Amino acid sequence: MNICCIGAGYVGGPTMAMIAAKCPDIRVEVVDLNAARIAAWNSDELPVYEPGLDDIVREARGRNLFFTTGVEEAIRAADIIFVSVNTPTKTFGVGADKAADLRYVEAVARTIAEVVDEPKIIVEKSTIPVKTAEAIHSILASNGKGLRHQVLSNPEFLAEGTAVADLSNPDRILIGGETTPEGQAAIETLVGVYAHWVPRERILTTNLWSSELSKLVANAFLAQRISSINSISALCEATGADVDEVARAIGTDSRIGPKFLKASVGFGGSCFQKDVLNLVYLCGHFGLPEVAAYWDHVIRMNDWQKHRFSERVVRTLFNTVTGKRIAILGFAFKKDTNDTRESAAIYVCKDLLEERAHLAIHDPKVKPAQIRTDLALEEGDARVTFAATALEAATGAHALLVLTEWDAFKELDFAQIYQVMLKPAWIFDGRNVLDRSKLEALGFKVYSIGKPVP
């Protein structure tokens, strides 16, 4: 069997690497028009950072895993074609700021229709709105070749930072297809791929529309829990309660559970905001404005939490950060990834730059060029410097902000950091990962989200 994956990003690359590693009898080809990205996948420095991914890629690359820009050739040779291209939120026209931009999905469908001469199984791996398969079917059917392709939905449920573990031992694999004999046969073909390492009882099969919608709903529910606990974090600060104690108390209720009840500066990443906004748009499109408003408030709460954190910094630092050096620890949207998409750090940093602060940014995996792009900075902008270490970032700083929960930040020599900061030395823990009592014993003033305010 030959598998082709169109799109060598955060989903396509790791997913195909795992399939190749677990299925040595299957040839897996990952294709992308971005030559620099393909070159990176073929190098010693992969474009995606995930713990354990380097070993998986090295094991299979050149054996049955290949990265190439030869899109059309790979499509022709493939039995199964995964579509794993970007589906960002539209920034213009109908559905702007909510609907998914499906131009790349459509372009792939047109390319497949143009170059193939035999029926294929086409698998939606990108996160797309429900009913997208209809559009793909329509494009494929209009090529005049009379081929009967099968379109399956196989959404990814990976968490960045733990993608390799999630792929190796998934909670579930979801595959949706048509309820026709041909559709069911296509489903079983894809089931056979995953069954190389995933127990059959964890492979769920549904109709197309249930599968497409399940991805959006899963991310919406997770985002909702984060926004819910973040809303309570503000109430905890106002009343003197401790949000971690509240989360622990409610999380022991088996009906609620403890996961995704960690208060923070806000959620980020490529999926949560995009998928919730997509759900909002779909609800409006199908005439459900009350449902749309409900989910829209999950995003509003997340935005408010980020700006609330920024405002707390400014108010605490005597209502001005103009000209003050602020140390930023962490720019990725979460630990163990170099992905900055929708990172809370972007919004906090932009707020502080609006207030004319000077930022010293340190992240162990995010490159300065990416940070400049995210903050729309010109090369050499003196308002932002990049520090190789946390100590360097903190030197001469009025405050230190923890915006990503990197484990290394818990082990820093804060006694030394205290010595090099201006006094009073403030720490704003946007992830609640530091030991507040120890920091206060060193002389720091500490603000932790959802904790009694000093």
mmCIF file with all atom_site columns, N, CA and C in Angstrom, residues 125-171:
data_model
loop_
_atom_site.group_PDB
_atom_site.id
_atom_site.type_symbol
_atom_site.label_atom_id
_atom_site.label_alt_id
_atom_site.label_comp_id
_atom_site.label_asym_id
_atom_site.label_entity_id
_atom_site.label_seq_id
_atom_site.pdbx_PDB_ins_code
_atom_site.Cartn_x
_atom_site.Cartn_y
_atom_site.Cartn_z
_atom_site.occupancy
_atom_site.B_iso_or_equiv
_atom_site.pdbx_formal_charge
_atom_site.auth_seq_id
_atom_site.auth_comp_id
_atom_site.auth_asym_id
_atom_site.auth_atom_id
_atom_site.pdbx_PDB_model_num
ATOM 1   N N  . LYS A 1 125 ? -7.819  15.118 6.913   1.00 0.00 ? 125 LYS A N  1
ATOM 2   C CA . LYS A 1 125 ? -7.075  15.164 8.171   1.00 0.00 ? 125 LYS A CA 1
ATOM 3   C C  . LYS A 1 125 ? -7.056  16.579 8.717   1.00 0.00 ? 125 LYS A C  1
ATOM 4   N N  . SER A 1 126 ? -7.218  17.560 7.843   1.00 0.00 ? 126 SER A N  1
ATOM 5   C CA . SER A 1 126 ? -7.325  18.947 8.292   1.00 0.00 ? 126 SER A CA 1
ATOM 6   C C  . SER A 1 126 ? -8.603  19.120 9.103   1.00 0.00 ? 126 SER A C  1
ATOM 7   N N  . THR A 1 127 ? -8.584  20.104 9.993   1.00 0.00 ? 127 THR A N  1
ATOM 8   C CA . THR A 1 127 ? -9.805  20.432 10.732  1.00 0.00 ? 127 THR A CA 1
ATOM 9   C C  . THR A 1 127 ? -10.685 21.283 9.838   1.00 0.00 ? 127 THR A C  1
ATOM 10  N N  . ILE A 1 128 ? -11.852 20.752 9.508   1.00 0.00 ? 128 ILE A N  1
ATOM 11  C CA . ILE A 1 128 ? -12.718 21.423 8.539   1.00 0.00 ? 128 ILE A CA 1
ATOM 12  C C  . ILE A 1 128 ? -14.159 21.484 9.069   1.00 0.00 ? 128 ILE A C  1
ATOM 13  N N  . PRO A 1 129 ? -14.979 22.375 8.490   1.00 0.00 ? 129 PRO A N  1
ATOM 14  C CA . PRO A 1 129 ? -16.380 22.460 8.926   1.00 0.00 ? 129 PRO A CA 1
ATOM 15  C C  . PRO A 1 129 ? -17.157 21.226 8.479   1.00 0.00 ? 129 PRO A C  1
ATOM 16  N N  . VAL A 1 130 ? -18.212 20.917 9.215   1.00 0.00 ? 130 VAL A N  1
ATOM 17  C CA . VAL A 1 130 ? -19.087 19.824 8.823   1.00 0.00 ? 130 VAL A CA 1
ATOM 18  C C  . VAL A 1 130 ? -19.665 20.128 7.443   1.00 0.00 ? 130 VAL A C  1
ATOM 19  N N  . LYS A 1 131 ? -19.754 19.090 6.623   1.00 0.00 ? 131 LYS A N  1
ATOM 20  C CA . LYS A 1 131 ? -20.245 19.123 5.247   1.00 0.00 ? 131 LYS A CA 1
ATOM 21  C C  . LYS A 1 131 ? -19.170 19.488 4.228   1.00 0.00 ? 131 LYS A C  1
ATOM 22  N N  . THR A 1 132 ? -17.910 19.643 4.659   1.00 0.00 ? 132 THR A N  1
ATOM 23  C CA . THR A 1 132 ? -16.841 19.923 3.698   1.00 0.00 ? 132 THR A CA 1
ATOM 24  C C  . THR A 1 132 ? -16.685 18.777 2.710   1.00 0.00 ? 132 THR A C  1
ATOM 25  N N  . ALA A 1 133 ? -16.933 17.550 3.139   1.00 0.00 ? 133 ALA A N  1
ATOM 26  C CA . ALA A 1 133 ? -16.810 16.405 2.237   1.00 0.00 ? 133 ALA A CA 1
ATOM 27  C C  . ALA A 1 133 ? -17.703 16.555 1.014   1.00 0.00 ? 133 ALA A C  1
ATOM 28  N N  . GLU A 1 134 ? -18.852 17.226 1.167   1.00 0.00 ? 134 GLU A N  1
ATOM 29  C CA . GLU A 1 134 ? -19.724 17.454 0.018   1.00 0.00 ? 134 GLU A CA 1
ATOM 30  C C  . GLU A 1 134 ? -19.016 18.280 -1.048  1.00 0.00 ? 134 GLU A C  1
ATOM 31  N N  . ALA A 1 135 ? -18.294 19.312 -0.601  1.00 0.00 ? 135 ALA A N  1
ATOM 32  C CA . ALA A 1 135 ? -17.578 20.161 -1.545  1.00 0.00 ? 135 ALA A CA 1
ATOM 33  C C  . ALA A 1 135 ? -16.478 19.375 -2.246  1.00 0.00 ? 135 ALA A C  1
ATOM 34  N N  . ILE A 1 136 ? -15.748 18.551 -1.488  1.00 0.00 ? 136 ILE A N  1
ATOM 35  C CA . ILE A 1 136 ? -14.680 17.748 -2.085  1.00 0.00 ? 136 ILE A CA 1
ATOM 36  C C  . ILE A 1 136 ? -15.265 16.766 -3.099  1.00 0.00 ? 136 ILE A C  1
ATOM 37  N N  . HIS A 1 137 ? -16.362 16.111 -2.719  1.00 0.00 ? 137 HIS A N  1
ATOM 38  C CA . HIS A 1 137 ? -17.031 15.183 -3.637  1.00 0.00 ? 137 HIS A CA 1
ATOM 39  C C  . HIS A 1 137 ? -17.436 15.897 -4.923  1.00 0.00 ? 137 HIS A C  1
ATOM 40  N N  . SER A 1 138 ? -17.998 17.086 -4.785  1.00 0.00 ? 138 SER A N  1
ATOM 41  C CA . SER A 1 138 ? -18.468 17.833 -5.946  1.00 0.00 ? 138 SER A CA 1
ATOM 42  C C  . SER A 1 138 ? -17.325 18.154 -6.903  1.00 0.00 ? 138 SER A C  1
ATOM 43  N N  . ILE A 1 139 ? -16.189 18.576 -6.348  1.00 0.00 ? 139 ILE A N  1
ATOM 44  C CA . ILE A 1 139 ? -15.030 18.905 -7.188  1.00 0.00 ? 139 ILE A CA 1
ATOM 45  C C  . ILE A 1 139 ? -14.494 17.653 -7.868  1.00 0.00 ? 139 ILE A C  1
ATOM 46  N N  . LEU A 1 140 ? -14.399 16.568 -7.121  1.00 0.00 ? 140 LEU A N  1
ATOM 47  C CA . LEU A 1 140 ? -13.877 15.332 -7.689  1.00 0.00 ? 140 LEU A CA 1
ATOM 48  C C  . LEU A 1 140 ? -14.796 14.777 -8.775  1.00 0.00 ? 140 LEU A C  1
ATOM 49  N N  . ALA A 1 141 ? -16.092 14.936 -8.581  1.00 0.00 ? 141 ALA A N  1
ATOM 50  C CA . ALA A 1 141 ? -17.060 14.389 -9.536  1.00 0.00 ? 141 ALA A CA 1
ATOM 51  C C  . ALA A 1 141 ? -17.140 15.213 -10.816 1.00 0.00 ? 141 ALA A C  1
ATOM 52  N N  . SER A 1 142 ? -16.654 16.447 -10.771 1.00 0.00 ? 142 SER A N  1
ATOM 53  C CA . SER A 1 142 ? -16.795 17.342 -11.917 1.00 0.00 ? 142 SER A CA 1
ATOM 54  C C  . SER A 1 142 ? -15.646 17.234 -12.902 1.00 0.00 ? 142 SER A C  1
ATOM 55  N N  . ASN A 1 143 ? -14.721 16.288 -12.672 1.00 0.00 ? 143 ASN A N  1
ATOM 56  C CA . ASN A 1 143 ? -13.549 16.211 -13.555 1.00 0.00 ? 143 ASN A CA 1
ATOM 57  C C  . ASN A 1 143 ? -13.820 15.470 -14.854 1.00 0.00 ? 143 ASN A C  1
ATOM 58  N N  . GLY A 1 144 ? -15.015 14.868 -14.976 1.00 0.00 ? 144 GLY A N  1
ATOM 59  C CA . GLY A 1 144 ? -15.382 14.224 -16.224 1.00 0.00 ? 144 GLY A CA 1
ATOM 60  C C  . GLY A 1 144 ? -14.769 12.853 -16.451 1.00 0.00 ? 144 GLY A C  1
ATOM 61  N N  . LYS A 1 145 ? -14.037 12.327 -15.468 1.00 0.00 ? 145 LYS A N  1
ATOM 62  C CA . LYS A 1 145 ? -13.390 11.026 -15.645 1.00 0.00 ? 145 LYS A CA 1
ATOM 63  C C  . LYS A 1 145 ? -14.262 9.867  -15.173 1.00 0.00 ? 145 LYS A C  1
ATOM 64  N N  . GLY A 1 146 ? -15.348 10.186 -14.474 1.00 0.00 ? 146 GLY A N  1
ATOM 65  C CA . GLY A 1 146 ? -16.259 9.144  -14.037 1.00 0.00 ? 146 GLY A CA 1
ATOM 66  C C  . GLY A 1 146 ? -15.732 8.263  -12.924 1.00 0.00 ? 146 GLY A C  1
ATOM 67  N N  . LEU A 1 147 ? -14.730 8.724  -12.205 1.00 0.00 ? 147 LEU A N  1
ATOM 68  C CA . LEU A 1 147 ? -14.145 7.934  -11.125 1.00 0.00 ? 147 LEU A CA 1
ATOM 69  C C  . LEU A 1 147 ? -14.954 8.097  -9.844  1.00 0.00 ? 147 LEU A C  1
ATOM 70  N N  . ARG A 1 148 ? -15.110 7.027  -9.095  1.00 0.00 ? 148 ARG A N  1
ATOM 71  C CA . ARG A 1 148 ? -15.883 7.086  -7.853  1.00 0.00 ? 148 ARG A CA 1
ATOM 72  C C  . ARG A 1 148 ? -14.915 7.022  -6.669  1.00 0.00 ? 148 ARG A C  1
ATOM 73  N N  . HIS A 1 149 ? -14.446 8.197  -6.254  1.00 0.00 ? 149 HIS A N  1
ATOM 74  C CA . HIS A 1 149 ? -13.550 8.288  -5.098  1.00 0.00 ? 149 HIS A CA 1
ATOM 75  C C  . HIS A 1 149 ? -14.355 8.180  -3.809  1.00 0.00 ? 149 HIS A C  1
ATOM 76  N N  . GLN A 1 150 ? -13.691 7.763  -2.754  1.00 0.00 ? 150 GLN A N  1
ATOM 77  C CA . GLN A 1 150 ? -14.308 7.747  -1.431  1.00 0.00 ? 150 GLN A CA 1
ATOM 78  C C  . GLN A 1 150 ? -13.630 8.791  -0.550  1.00 0.00 ? 150 GLN A C  1
ATOM 79  N N  . VAL A 1 151 ? -14.442 9.622  0.086   1.00 0.00 ? 151 VAL A N  1
ATOM 80  C CA . VAL A 1 151 ? -13.925 10.651 0.988   1.00 0.00 ? 151 VAL A CA 1
ATOM 81  C C  . VAL A 1 151 ? -14.227 10.239 2.424   1.00 0.00 ? 151 VAL A C  1
ATOM 82  N N  . LEU A 1 152 ? -13.173 10.155 3.243   1.00 0.00 ? 152 LEU A N  1
ATOM 83  C CA . LEU A 1 152 ? -13.317 9.806  4.656   1.00 0.00 ? 152 LEU A CA 1
ATOM 84  C C  . LEU A 1 152 ? -12.923 11.001 5.520   1.00 0.00 ? 152 LEU A C  1
ATOM 85  N N  . SER A 1 153 ? -13.472 11.053 6.705   1.00 0.00 ? 153 SER A N  1
ATOM 86  C CA . SER A 1 153 ? -13.071 12.041 7.713   1.00 0.00 ? 153 SER A CA 1
ATOM 87  C C  . SER A 1 153 ? -12.314 11.306 8.814   1.00 0.00 ? 153 SER A C  1
ATOM 88  N N  . ASN A 1 154 ? -11.095 11.772 9.073   1.00 0.00 ? 154 ASN A N  1
ATOM 89  C CA . ASN A 1 154 ? -10.253 11.142 10.107  1.00 0.00 ? 154 ASN A CA 1
ATOM 90  C C  . ASN A 1 154 ? -9.563  12.250 10.901  1.00 0.00 ? 154 ASN A C  1
ATOM 91  N N  . PRO A 1 155 ? -10.343 12.979 11.723  1.00 0.00 ? 155 PRO A N  1
ATOM 92  C CA . PRO A 1 155 ? -9.784  14.145 12.420  1.00 0.00 ? 155 PRO A CA 1
ATOM 93  C C  . PRO A 1 155 ? -8.687  13.756 13.395  1.00 0.00 ? 155 PRO A C  1
ATOM 94  N N  . GLU A 1 156 ? -7.736  14.673 13.577  1.00 0.00 ? 156 GLU A N  1
ATOM 95  C CA . GLU A 1 156 ? -6.665  14.439 14.554  1.00 0.00 ? 156 GLU A CA 1
ATOM 96  C C  . GLU A 1 156 ? -7.063  15.025 15.907  1.00 0.00 ? 156 GLU A C  1
ATOM 97  N N  . PHE A 1 157 ? -6.656  14.347 16.949  1.00 0.00 ? 157 PHE A N  1
ATOM 98  C CA . PHE A 1 157 ? -6.925  14.809 18.310  1.00 0.00 ? 157 PHE A CA 1
ATOM 99  C C  . PHE A 1 157 ? -5.613  14.940 19.089  1.00 0.00 ? 157 PHE A C  1
ATOM 100 N N  . LEU A 1 158 ? -4.575  15.368 18.398  1.00 0.00 ? 158 LEU A N  1
ATOM 101 C CA . LEU A 1 158 ? -3.260  15.480 19.026  1.00 0.00 ? 158 LEU A CA 1
ATOM 102 C C  . LEU A 1 158 ? -3.179  16.719 19.897  1.00 0.00 ? 158 LEU A C  1
ATOM 103 N N  . ALA A 1 159 ? -2.448  16.595 20.991  1.00 0.00 ? 159 ALA A N  1
ATOM 104 C CA . ALA A 1 159 ? -2.106  17.760 21.805  1.00 0.00 ? 159 ALA A CA 1
ATOM 105 C C  . ALA A 1 159 ? -0.643  18.064 21.560  1.00 0.00 ? 159 ALA A C  1
ATOM 106 N N  . GLU A 1 160 ? -0.343  19.281 21.132  1.00 0.00 ? 160 GLU A N  1
ATOM 107 C CA . GLU A 1 160 ? 1.052   19.628 20.887  1.00 0.00 ? 160 GLU A CA 1
ATOM 108 C C  . GLU A 1 160 ? 1.830   19.530 22.198  1.00 0.00 ? 160 GLU A C  1
ATOM 109 N N  . GLY A 1 161 ? 3.047   19.039 22.073  1.00 0.00 ? 161 GLY A N  1
ATOM 110 C CA . GLY A 1 161 ? 3.866   18.773 23.247  1.00 0.00 ? 161 GLY A CA 1
ATOM 111 C C  . GLY A 1 161 ? 3.818   17.322 23.676  1.00 0.00 ? 161 GLY A C  1
ATOM 112 N N  . THR A 1 162 ? 2.703   16.639 23.325  1.00 0.00 ? 162 THR A N  1
ATOM 113 C CA . THR A 1 162 ? 2.576   15.207 23.640  1.00 0.00 ? 162 THR A CA 1
ATOM 114 C C  . THR A 1 162 ? 2.126   14.442 22.398  1.00 0.00 ? 162 THR A C  1
ATOM 115 N N  . ALA A 1 163 ? 2.392   14.989 21.203  1.00 0.00 ? 163 ALA A N  1
ATOM 116 C CA . ALA A 1 163 ? 1.871   14.402 19.963  1.00 0.00 ? 163 ALA A CA 1
ATOM 117 C C  . ALA A 1 163 ? 2.364   12.981 19.741  1.00 0.00 ? 163 ALA A C  1
ATOM 118 N N  . VAL A 1 164 ? 3.633   12.717 20.016  1.00 0.00 ? 164 VAL A N  1
ATOM 119 C CA . VAL A 1 164 ? 4.169   11.376 19.783  1.00 0.00 ? 164 VAL A CA 1
ATOM 120 C C  . VAL A 1 164 ? 3.486   10.360 20.696  1.00 0.00 ? 164 VAL A C  1
ATOM 121 N N  . ALA A 1 165 ? 3.328   10.712 21.965  1.00 0.00 ? 165 ALA A N  1
ATOM 122 C CA . ALA A 1 165 ? 2.629   9.812  22.895  1.00 0.00 ? 165 ALA A CA 1
ATOM 123 C C  . ALA A 1 165 ? 1.169   9.641  22.487  1.00 0.00 ? 165 ALA A C  1
ATOM 124 N N  . ASP A 1 166 ? 0.535   10.743 22.041  1.00 0.00 ? 166 ASP A N  1
ATOM 125 C CA . ASP A 1 166 ? -0.867  10.661 21.612  1.00 0.00 ? 166 ASP A CA 1
ATOM 126 C C  . ASP A 1 166 ? -1.025  9.763  20.396  1.00 0.00 ? 166 ASP A C  1
ATOM 127 N N  . LEU A 1 167 ? -0.067  9.846  19.459  1.00 0.00 ? 167 LEU A N  1
ATOM 128 C CA . LEU A 1 167 ? -0.130  9.015  18.261  1.00 0.00 ? 167 LEU A CA 1
ATOM 129 C C  . LEU A 1 167 ? 0.159   7.553  18.576  1.00 0.00 ? 167 LEU A C  1
ATOM 130 N N  . SER A 1 168 ? 1.098   7.339  19.501  1.00 0.00 ? 168 SER A N  1
ATOM 131 C CA . SER A 1 168 ? 1.500   5.976  19.832  1.00 0.00 ? 168 SER A CA 1
ATOM 132 C C  . SER A 1 168 ? 0.420   5.245  20.622  1.00 0.00 ? 168 SER A C  1
ATOM 133 N N  . ASN A 1 169 ? -0.274  5.976  21.493  1.00 0.00 ? 169 ASN A N  1
ATOM 134 C CA . ASN A 1 169 ? -1.282  5.348  22.351  1.00 0.00 ? 169 ASN A CA 1
ATOM 135 C C  . ASN A 1 169 ? -2.513  6.251  22.433  1.00 0.00 ? 169 ASN A C  1
ATOM 136 N N  . PRO A 1 170 ? -3.274  6.358  21.338  1.00 0.00 ? 170 PRO A N  1
ATOM 137 C CA . PRO A 1 170 ? -4.388  7.311  21.292  1.00 0.00 ? 170 PRO A CA 1
ATOM 138 C C  . PRO A 1 170 ? -5.589  6.882  22.128  1.00 0.00 ? 170 PRO A C  1
ATOM 139 N N  . ASP A 1 171 ? -6.326  7.878  22.645  1.00 0.00 ? 171 ASP A N  1
ATOM 140 C CA . ASP A 1 171 ? -7.588  7.579  23.323  1.00 0.00 ? 171 ASP A CA 1
ATOM 141 C C  . ASP A 1 171 ? -8.555  6.914  22.353  1.00 0.00 ? 171 ASP A C  1
#
